[in-house]
XYZ file of C-alpha atoms in Angstrom:
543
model
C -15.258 -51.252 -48.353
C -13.666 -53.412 -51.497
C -16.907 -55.564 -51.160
C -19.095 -52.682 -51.007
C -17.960 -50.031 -53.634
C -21.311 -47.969 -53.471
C -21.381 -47.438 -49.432
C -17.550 -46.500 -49.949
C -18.583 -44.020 -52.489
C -21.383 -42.688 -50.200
C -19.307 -42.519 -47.455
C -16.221 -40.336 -49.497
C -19.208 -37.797 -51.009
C -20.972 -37.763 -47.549
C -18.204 -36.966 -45.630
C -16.337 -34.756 -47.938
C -20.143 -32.671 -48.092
C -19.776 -32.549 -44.385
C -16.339 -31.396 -44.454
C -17.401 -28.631 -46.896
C -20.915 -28.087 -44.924
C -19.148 -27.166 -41.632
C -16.164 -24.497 -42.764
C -18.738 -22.797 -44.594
C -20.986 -22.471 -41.774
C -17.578 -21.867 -39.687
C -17.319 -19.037 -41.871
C -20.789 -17.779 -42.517
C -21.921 -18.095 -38.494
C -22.350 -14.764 -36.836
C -20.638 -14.016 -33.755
C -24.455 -13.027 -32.166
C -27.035 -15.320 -31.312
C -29.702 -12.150 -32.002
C -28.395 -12.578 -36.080
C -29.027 -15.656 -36.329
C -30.952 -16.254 -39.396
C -31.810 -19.124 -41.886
C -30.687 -16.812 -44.843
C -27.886 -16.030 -43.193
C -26.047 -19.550 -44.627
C -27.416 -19.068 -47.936
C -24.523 -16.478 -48.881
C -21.673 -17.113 -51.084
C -18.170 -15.972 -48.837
C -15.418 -14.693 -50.791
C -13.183 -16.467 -47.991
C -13.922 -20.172 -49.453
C -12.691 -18.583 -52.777
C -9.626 -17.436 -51.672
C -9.189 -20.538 -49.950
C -10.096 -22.757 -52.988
C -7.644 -20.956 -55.583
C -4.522 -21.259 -52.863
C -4.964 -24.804 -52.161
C -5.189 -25.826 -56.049
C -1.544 -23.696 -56.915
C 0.108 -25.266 -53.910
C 1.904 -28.772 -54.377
C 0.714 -31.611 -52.016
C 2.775 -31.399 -49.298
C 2.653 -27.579 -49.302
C -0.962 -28.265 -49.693
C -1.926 -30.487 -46.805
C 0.054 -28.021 -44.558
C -1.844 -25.060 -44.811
C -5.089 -26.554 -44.790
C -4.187 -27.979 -41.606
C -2.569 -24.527 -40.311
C -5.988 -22.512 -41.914
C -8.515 -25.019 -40.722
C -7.191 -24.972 -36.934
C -7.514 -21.432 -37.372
C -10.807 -21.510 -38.595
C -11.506 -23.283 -35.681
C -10.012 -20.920 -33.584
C -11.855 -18.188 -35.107
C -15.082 -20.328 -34.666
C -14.667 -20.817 -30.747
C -14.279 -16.909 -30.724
C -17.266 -16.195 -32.642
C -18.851 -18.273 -29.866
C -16.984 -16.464 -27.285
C -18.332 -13.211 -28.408
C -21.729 -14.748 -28.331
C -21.725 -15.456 -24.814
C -20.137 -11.660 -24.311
C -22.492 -10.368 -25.906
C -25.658 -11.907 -24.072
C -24.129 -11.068 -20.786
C -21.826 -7.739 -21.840
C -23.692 -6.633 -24.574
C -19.974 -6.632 -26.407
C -17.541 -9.608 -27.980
C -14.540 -10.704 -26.185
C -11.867 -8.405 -26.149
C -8.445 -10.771 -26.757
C -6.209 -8.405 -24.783
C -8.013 -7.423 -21.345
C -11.216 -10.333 -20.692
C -9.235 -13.552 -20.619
C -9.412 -12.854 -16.442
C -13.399 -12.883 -16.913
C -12.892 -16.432 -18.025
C -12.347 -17.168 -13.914
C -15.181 -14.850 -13.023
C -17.653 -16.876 -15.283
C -16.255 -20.617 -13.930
C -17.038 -18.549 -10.086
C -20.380 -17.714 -11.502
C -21.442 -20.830 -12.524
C -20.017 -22.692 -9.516
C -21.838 -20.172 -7.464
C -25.068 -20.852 -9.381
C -25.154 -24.670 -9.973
C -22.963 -26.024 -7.538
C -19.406 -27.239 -7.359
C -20.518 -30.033 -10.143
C -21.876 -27.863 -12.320
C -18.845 -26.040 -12.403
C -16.374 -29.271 -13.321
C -19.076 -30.482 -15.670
C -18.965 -27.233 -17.473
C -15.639 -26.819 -17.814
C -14.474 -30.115 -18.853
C -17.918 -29.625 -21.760
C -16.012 -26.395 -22.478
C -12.464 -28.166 -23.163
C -13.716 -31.069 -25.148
C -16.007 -28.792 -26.945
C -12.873 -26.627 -27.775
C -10.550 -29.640 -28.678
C -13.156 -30.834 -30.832
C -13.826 -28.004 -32.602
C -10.153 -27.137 -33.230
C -9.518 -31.121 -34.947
C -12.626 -31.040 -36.661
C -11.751 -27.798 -38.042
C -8.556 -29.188 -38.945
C -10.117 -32.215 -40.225
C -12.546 -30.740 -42.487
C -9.934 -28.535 -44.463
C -7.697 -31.303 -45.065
C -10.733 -33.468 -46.680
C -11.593 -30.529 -49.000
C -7.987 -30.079 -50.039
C -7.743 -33.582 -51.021
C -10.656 -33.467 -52.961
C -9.917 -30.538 -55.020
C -6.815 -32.371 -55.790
C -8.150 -35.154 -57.222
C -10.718 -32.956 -59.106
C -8.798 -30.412 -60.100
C -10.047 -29.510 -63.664
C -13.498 -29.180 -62.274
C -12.285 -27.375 -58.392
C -10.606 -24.631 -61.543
C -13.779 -24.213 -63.000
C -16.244 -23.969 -60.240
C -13.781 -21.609 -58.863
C -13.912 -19.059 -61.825
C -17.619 -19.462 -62.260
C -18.054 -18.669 -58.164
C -15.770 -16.109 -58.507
C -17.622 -14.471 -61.448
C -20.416 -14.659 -59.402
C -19.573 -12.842 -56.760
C -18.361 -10.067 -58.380
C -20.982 -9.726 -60.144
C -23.602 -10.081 -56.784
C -20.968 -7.590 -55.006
C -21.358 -5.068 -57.249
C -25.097 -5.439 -57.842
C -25.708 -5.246 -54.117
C -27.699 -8.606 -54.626
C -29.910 -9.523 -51.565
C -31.900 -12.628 -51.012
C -34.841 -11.858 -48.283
C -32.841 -8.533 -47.484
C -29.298 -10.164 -46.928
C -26.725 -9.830 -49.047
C -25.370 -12.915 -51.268
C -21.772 -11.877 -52.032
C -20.428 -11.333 -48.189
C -16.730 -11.040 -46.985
C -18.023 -10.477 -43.467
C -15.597 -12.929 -42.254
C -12.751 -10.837 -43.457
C -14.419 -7.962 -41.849
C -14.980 -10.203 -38.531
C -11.001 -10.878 -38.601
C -10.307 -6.706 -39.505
C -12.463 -5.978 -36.574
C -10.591 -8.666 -34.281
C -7.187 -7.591 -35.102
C -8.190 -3.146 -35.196
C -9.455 -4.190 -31.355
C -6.469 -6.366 -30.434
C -4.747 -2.972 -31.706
C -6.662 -0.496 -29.369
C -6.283 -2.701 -26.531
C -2.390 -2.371 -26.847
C -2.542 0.748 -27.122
C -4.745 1.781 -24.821
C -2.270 1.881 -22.030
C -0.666 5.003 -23.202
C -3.844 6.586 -23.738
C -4.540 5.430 -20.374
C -1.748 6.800 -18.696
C -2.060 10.375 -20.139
C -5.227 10.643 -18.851
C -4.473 9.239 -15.426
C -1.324 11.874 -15.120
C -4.729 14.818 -14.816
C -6.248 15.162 -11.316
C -8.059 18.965 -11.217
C -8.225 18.138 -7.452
C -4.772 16.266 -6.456
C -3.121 20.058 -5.368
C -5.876 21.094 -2.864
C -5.392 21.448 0.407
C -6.955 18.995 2.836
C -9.029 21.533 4.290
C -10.755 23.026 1.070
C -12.065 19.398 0.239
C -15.702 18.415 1.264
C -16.459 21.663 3.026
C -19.869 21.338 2.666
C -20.160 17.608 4.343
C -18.118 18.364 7.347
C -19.881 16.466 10.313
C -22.093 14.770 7.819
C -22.287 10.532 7.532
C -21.835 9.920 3.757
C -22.889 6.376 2.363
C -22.371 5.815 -1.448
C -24.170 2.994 -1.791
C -24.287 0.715 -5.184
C -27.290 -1.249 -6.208
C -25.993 -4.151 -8.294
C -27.101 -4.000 -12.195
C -30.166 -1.203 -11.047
C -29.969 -0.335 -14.184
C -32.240 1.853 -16.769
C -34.505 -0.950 -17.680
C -36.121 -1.268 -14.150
C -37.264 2.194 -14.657
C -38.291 2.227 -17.986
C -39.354 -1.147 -19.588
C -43.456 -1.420 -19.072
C -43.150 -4.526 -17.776
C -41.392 -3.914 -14.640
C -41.859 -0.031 -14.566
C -45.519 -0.242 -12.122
C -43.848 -2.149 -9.654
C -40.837 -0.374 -9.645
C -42.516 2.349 -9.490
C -44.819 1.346 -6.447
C -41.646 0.586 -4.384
C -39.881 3.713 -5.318
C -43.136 6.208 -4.448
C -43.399 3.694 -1.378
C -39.791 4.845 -0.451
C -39.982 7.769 -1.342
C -42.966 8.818 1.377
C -41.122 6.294 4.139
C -38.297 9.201 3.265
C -40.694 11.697 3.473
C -42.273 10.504 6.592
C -38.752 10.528 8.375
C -38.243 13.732 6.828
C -35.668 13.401 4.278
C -35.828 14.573 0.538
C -34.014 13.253 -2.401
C -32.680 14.518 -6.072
C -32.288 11.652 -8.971
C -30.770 11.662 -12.084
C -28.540 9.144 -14.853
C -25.134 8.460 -14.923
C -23.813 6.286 -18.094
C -21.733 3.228 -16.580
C -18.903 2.150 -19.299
C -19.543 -1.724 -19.108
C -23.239 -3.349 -18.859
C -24.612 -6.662 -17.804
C -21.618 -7.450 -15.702
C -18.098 -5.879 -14.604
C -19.379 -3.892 -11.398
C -15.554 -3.266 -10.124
C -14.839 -1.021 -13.428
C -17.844 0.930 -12.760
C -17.409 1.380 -9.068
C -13.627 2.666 -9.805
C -15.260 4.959 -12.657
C -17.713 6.731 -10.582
C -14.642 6.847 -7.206
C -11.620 7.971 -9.537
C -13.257 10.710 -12.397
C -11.580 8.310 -14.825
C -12.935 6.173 -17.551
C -12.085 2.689 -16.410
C -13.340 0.580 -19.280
C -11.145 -2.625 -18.990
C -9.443 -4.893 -16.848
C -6.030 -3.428 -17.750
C -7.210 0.190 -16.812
C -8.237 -1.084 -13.329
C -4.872 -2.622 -12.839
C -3.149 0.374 -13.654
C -5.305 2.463 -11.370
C -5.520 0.658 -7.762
C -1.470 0.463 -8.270
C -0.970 3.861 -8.922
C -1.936 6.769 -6.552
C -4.292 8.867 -8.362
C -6.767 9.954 -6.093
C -10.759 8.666 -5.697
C -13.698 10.502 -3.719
C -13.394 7.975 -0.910
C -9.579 8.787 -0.599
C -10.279 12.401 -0.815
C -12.408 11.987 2.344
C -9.343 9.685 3.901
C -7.727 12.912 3.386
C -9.385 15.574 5.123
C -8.703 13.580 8.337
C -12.700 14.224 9.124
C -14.318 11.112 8.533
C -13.742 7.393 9.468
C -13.932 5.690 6.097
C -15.319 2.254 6.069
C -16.077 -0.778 3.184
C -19.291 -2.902 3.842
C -18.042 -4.826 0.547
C -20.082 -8.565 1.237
C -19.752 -9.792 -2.653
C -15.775 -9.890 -1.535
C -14.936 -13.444 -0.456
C -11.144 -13.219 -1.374
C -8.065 -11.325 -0.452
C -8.799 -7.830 -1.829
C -5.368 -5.331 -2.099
C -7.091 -2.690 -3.682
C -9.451 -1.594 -1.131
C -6.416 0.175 0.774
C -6.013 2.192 -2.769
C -9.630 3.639 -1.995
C -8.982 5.256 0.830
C -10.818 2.920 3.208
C -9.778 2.598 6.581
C -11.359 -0.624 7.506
C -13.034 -3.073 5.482
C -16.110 -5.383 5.926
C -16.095 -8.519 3.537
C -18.759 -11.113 3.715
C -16.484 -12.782 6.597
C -16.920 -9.806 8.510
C -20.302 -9.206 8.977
C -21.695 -11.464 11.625
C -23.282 -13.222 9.095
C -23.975 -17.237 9.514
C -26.759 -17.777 6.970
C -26.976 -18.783 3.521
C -25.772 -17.968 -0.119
C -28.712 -16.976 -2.635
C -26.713 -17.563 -5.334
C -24.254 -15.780 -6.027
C -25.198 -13.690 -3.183
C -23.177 -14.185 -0.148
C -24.879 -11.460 2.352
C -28.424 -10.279 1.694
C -28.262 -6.875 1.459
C -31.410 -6.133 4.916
C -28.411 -7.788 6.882
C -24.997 -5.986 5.355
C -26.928 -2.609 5.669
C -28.263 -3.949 9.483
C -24.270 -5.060 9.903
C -23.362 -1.860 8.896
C -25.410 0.033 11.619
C -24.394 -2.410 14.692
C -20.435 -2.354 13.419
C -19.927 1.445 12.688
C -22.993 3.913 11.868
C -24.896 2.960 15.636
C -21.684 3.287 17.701
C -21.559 6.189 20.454
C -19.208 9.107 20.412
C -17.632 8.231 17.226
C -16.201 10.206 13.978
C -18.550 11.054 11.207
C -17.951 7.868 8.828
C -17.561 7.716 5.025
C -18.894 4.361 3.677
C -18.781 2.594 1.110
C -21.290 -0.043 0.883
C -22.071 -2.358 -2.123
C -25.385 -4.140 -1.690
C -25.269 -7.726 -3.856
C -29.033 -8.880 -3.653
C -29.579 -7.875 -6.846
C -26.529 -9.676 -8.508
C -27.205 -12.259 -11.376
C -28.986 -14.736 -11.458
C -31.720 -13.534 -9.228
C -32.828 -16.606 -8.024
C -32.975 -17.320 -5.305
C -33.649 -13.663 -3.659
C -34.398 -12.785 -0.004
C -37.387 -10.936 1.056
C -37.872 -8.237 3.823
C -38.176 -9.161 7.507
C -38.913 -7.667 10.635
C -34.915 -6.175 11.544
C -35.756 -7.359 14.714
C -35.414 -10.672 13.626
C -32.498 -10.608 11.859
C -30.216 -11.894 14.401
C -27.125 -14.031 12.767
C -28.765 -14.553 9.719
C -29.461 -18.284 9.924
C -33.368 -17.413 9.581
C -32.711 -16.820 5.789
C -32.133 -20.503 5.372
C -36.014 -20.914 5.666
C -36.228 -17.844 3.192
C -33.829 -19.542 0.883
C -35.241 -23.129 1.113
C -39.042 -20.994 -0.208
C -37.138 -19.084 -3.030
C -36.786 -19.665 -7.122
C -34.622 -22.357 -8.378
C -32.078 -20.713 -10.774
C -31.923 -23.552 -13.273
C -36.287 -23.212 -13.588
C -35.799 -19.503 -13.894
C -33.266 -19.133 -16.082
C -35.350 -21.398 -18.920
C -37.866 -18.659 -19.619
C -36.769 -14.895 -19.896
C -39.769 -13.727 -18.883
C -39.532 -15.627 -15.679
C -35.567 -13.876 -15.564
C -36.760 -10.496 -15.987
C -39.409 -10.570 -13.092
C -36.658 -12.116 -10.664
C -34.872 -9.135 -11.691
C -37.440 -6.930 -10.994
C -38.473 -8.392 -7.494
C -34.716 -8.273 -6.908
C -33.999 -4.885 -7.093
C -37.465 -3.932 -5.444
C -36.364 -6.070 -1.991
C -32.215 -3.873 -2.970
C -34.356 -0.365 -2.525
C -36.833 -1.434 -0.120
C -34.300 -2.354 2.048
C -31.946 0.533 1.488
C -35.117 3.293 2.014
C -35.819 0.845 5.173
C -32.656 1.236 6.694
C -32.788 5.103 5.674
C -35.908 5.667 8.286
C -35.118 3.516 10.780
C -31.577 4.627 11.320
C -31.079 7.983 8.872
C -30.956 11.580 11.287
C -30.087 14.887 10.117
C -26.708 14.244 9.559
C -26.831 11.285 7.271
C -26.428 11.821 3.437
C -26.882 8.692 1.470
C -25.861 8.711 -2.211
C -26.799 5.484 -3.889
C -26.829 4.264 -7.710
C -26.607 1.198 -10.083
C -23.408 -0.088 -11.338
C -24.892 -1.259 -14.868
C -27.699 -2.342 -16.745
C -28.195 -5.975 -16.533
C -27.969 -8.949 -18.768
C -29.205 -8.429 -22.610
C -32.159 -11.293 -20.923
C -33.709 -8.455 -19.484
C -32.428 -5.406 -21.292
C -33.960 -7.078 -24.416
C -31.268 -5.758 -26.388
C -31.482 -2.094 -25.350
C -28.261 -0.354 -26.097
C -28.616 2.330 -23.334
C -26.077 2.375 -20.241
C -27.041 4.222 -18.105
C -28.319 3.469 -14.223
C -30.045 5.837 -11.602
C -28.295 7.765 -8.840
C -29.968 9.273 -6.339
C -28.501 11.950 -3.094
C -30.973 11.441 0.041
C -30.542 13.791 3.325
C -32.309 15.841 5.683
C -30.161 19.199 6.132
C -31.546 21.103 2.989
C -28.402 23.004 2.789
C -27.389 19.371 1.438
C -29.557 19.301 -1.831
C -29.303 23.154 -2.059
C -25.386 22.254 -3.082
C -26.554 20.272 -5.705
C -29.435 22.739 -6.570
C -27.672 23.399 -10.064
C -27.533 19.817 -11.658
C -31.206 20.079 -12.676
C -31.880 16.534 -10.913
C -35.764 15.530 -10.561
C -37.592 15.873 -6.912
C -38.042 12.529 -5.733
C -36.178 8.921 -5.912
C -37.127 8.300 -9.582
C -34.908 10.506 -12.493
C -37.226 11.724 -14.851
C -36.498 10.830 -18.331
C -35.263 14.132 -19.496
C -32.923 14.150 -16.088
C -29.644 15.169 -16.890
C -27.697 11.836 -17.900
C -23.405 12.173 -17.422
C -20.654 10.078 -18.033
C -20.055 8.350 -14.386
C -16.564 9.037 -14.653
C -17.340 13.266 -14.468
C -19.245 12.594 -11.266
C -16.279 12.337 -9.239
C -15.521 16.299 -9.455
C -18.821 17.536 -9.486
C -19.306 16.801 -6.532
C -16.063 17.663 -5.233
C -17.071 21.096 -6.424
C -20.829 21.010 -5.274
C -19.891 20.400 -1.965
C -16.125 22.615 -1.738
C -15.900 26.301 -0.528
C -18.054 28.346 -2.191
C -17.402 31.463 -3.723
């Protein structure tokens, strides 16, 4: 460098322009990919201020420290924004730093189950160098600019009270540059907002527990529950991320419709009749177990620490409340489970049907492990088609329609269903996930054919096997992925109550549901957790 004083000079001002390029951006990037914007890092942060005048009154050593210490935590704060990114495209909310650090495992299953065992290593070892990187970089960076406001500290003074002057003076004038603001401490706010949830998450458990202490049912006596189903087969049934959006958005709502007036008459034909309506699920785009304990217990269960705290404690679900009557046989056809699962004895189930105990020898789609034409067909030859038996509860959670929708099974003749191997042929014809997943337009129609083949074969199985004692109650979990919500806020997901005996729907003749299998749009939309006791009540003694 001696020989070559201007490249040394280039390199110092290069590098220490770097340095300065990326904590600014560190600070300045949003934690959503949807506000990202070009004038977005043309904003001055108060944060580099702050940062500027306590690295110029520290000493050197004191100095060097903490802008080590700040930029590794700049760095940390940076791999959280990006964090909250991926939340958001697939929760539609950031990461929570209490409760989601157990999601971390569901997203290394997901991707495993997606691309393959490789993709999975190769993803997570991109993911730790990424992090490491980010972290000394960080680091790095905020060491450089503390040296060189050191060695130009008569000018770093300066620039610093001019800045500062400017800011105040763009704060207070509400200065905007192509509608965004110039003078931002948005990444104070960001930190405010991290630590205010870290807060709620702690103390969330006492909220919790409060509300988990009330049970208007728990002192009933066994034979005042479910007075209205006695001798009745009751299937709640979950359609995986059948969300709002399959109903609504244009560009899925004529086929969805099509299949659910086609199911509807194949109801009709065998004559049943059915009542729809909304139920808001707390999570969206992903977290199906919260919302299947939400819609079983009456109780919010918005987070992983609520669901803990609920399958170890004994407050009562619908499917336990049937366990209790004594009156029905109540069963799990549960195929997405492929590991030990303790918590289906706190739902009351007497017996439980993973994806290992369906008779099933065919092939994944995806995440998929049991096409949902088979679980339901499982179903029938394993409990609903057996002579001289009890009437039978079930709870049966039909995958198909689980991200990434590619590739998805199609109806066959149930004849043919045998072991399953024939959907290796269907597979082998099916989307590649990696080509689908490069255009949302191309996601959002897998979606769409996805839940289409979930209903078709639900409404199937309803008039092939369905007699006058058979009440099927079936819903969506969640909405799916912001991909094909497009950003829609809303949470909610159909339900639907299907059954012959019209004493059935006449219980239920008071919630104001639509006629039919699609929920009109003014339908009346409730929290899922308040289904629980509705029902309980709808179908109780009445007065």
């Amino acid at each position: 460098m001696d020989r070559h004083p201007r490249t040394a000079v280039g390199v110092r001002v290069g590098t220490s322009v770097l340095a300065g390029a990326f904590v600014l951006c560190a600070i300045l990037v949003p934690d959503r990919l949807d506000r990202f914007s070009f004038q977005n890092f043309l904003r001055l942060p108060v944060e580099v201020l702050y940062l500027a005048i306590v690295l110029l009154a520290l000493p050197s050593r004191a100095r060097r420290i903490t802008a080590a210490v700040a930029g590794t935590f700049l760095g940390l704060s940076t791999v959280l924004k990006c964090l909250d990114m991926g939340f958001y495209q697939t929760l539609a909310r950031p990461f929570d730093l209490v409760f989601d650090w157990v999601l971390l495992t569901d997203a290394a299953d997901w991707v495993k189950d997606s691309f393959g065992h490789t993709g999975e290593v190769l993803a997570v070892i991109g993911v730790i160098v990424l992090l490491i990187a980010v972290l000394v970089l960080s680091a790095l960076a905020m060491v450089r600019l503390a040296n060189v406001l050191d060695r130009h500290r008569s000018t770093a003074v300066t620039t610093t009270l001019v800045l500062g002057t400017v800011w105040i003076t763009c704060f207070s004038l509400s200065v905007q540059f192509a509608g965004v603001p110039f003078a931002t401490k948005g990444y104070s706010q960001f930190l405010a907002n991290r630590v205010q949830y870290v807060r709620d998450g702690l103390g969330d458990a006492d909220v919790f527990k409060k509300q988990l202490a009330v049970d208007a049912y728990a002192d009933t006596p066994s034979d005042q529950l479910l007075t209205g189903l006695r001798g009745k087969d009751v299937l709640f049934t979950f359609i995986e991320s059948y969300g709002r959006v399959a109903i609504d958005d244009p560009a899925m709502a004529p086929e969805i419709d099509a299949t659910l007036n086609e199911g509807n008459a194949r109801l009709k034909s065998a004559g049943f009749a059915a009542r729809s309506g909304w139920l808001r699920s707390p999570v969206t785009g992903a977290g199906s177990w919260l919302a299947h304990s939400t819609f079983l217990s009456g109780l919010w269960i918005k987070n992983q620490q609520r669901y803990r705290t609920l399958t170890t404690g004994d407050h009562a679900t619908l499917t336990s409340y049937f366990q209790k009557t004594g009156a029905w046989r109540t069963v799990g056809i549960v195929p997405g489970v492929r590991k030990s699962w303790p918590e289906g004895k706190y739902f009351g189930l007497d017996h439980i049907y993973d994806s290992t105990h369906l008779g099933y020898e065919g092939p994944y789609f995806s995440w998929t492990p049991v096409p949902d034409q088979f679980s339901l067909e499982a179903f029938q030859k394993l409990e609903h088609g057996k002579k001289n038996r009890d009437p039978i509860m079930a709870e049966i959670i039909l995958a198909s329609s689980h991200n990434p929708w590619s590739p998805i099974a199609h109806i066959i003749d149930w004849k043919d269903l045998g072991n399953g191997r024939i959907f290796y042929k269907i597979k082998k014809e099916g989307t590649n996930p990696t080509e689908v997943w490069k255009s949302a337009k191309s996601v959002r129609t897998e979606y769409r054919k996805a839940i289409q083949y979930s209903l078709d074969s639900l409404t199937q199985w309803m008039q092939r096997y369905g007699d006058d004692n058979t009440v099927l109650v079936f819903l969506g979990d969640h909405q799916p992925v912001p991909t094909v919500t497009g950003g829609s806020t809303s949470r909610d997901v159909p339900i639907t109550i299907v059954a012959r005996d019209p004493k059935v729907l006449d219980r239920v003749a008071g919630w104001g549901w639509t006629d039919g299998l699609k929920p009109a749009d003014n339908a009346p939309e409730w929290a899922m957790n308040q289904f629980r006791d509705r029902f309980l009540k709808a179908f109780g003694p009445q007065s």
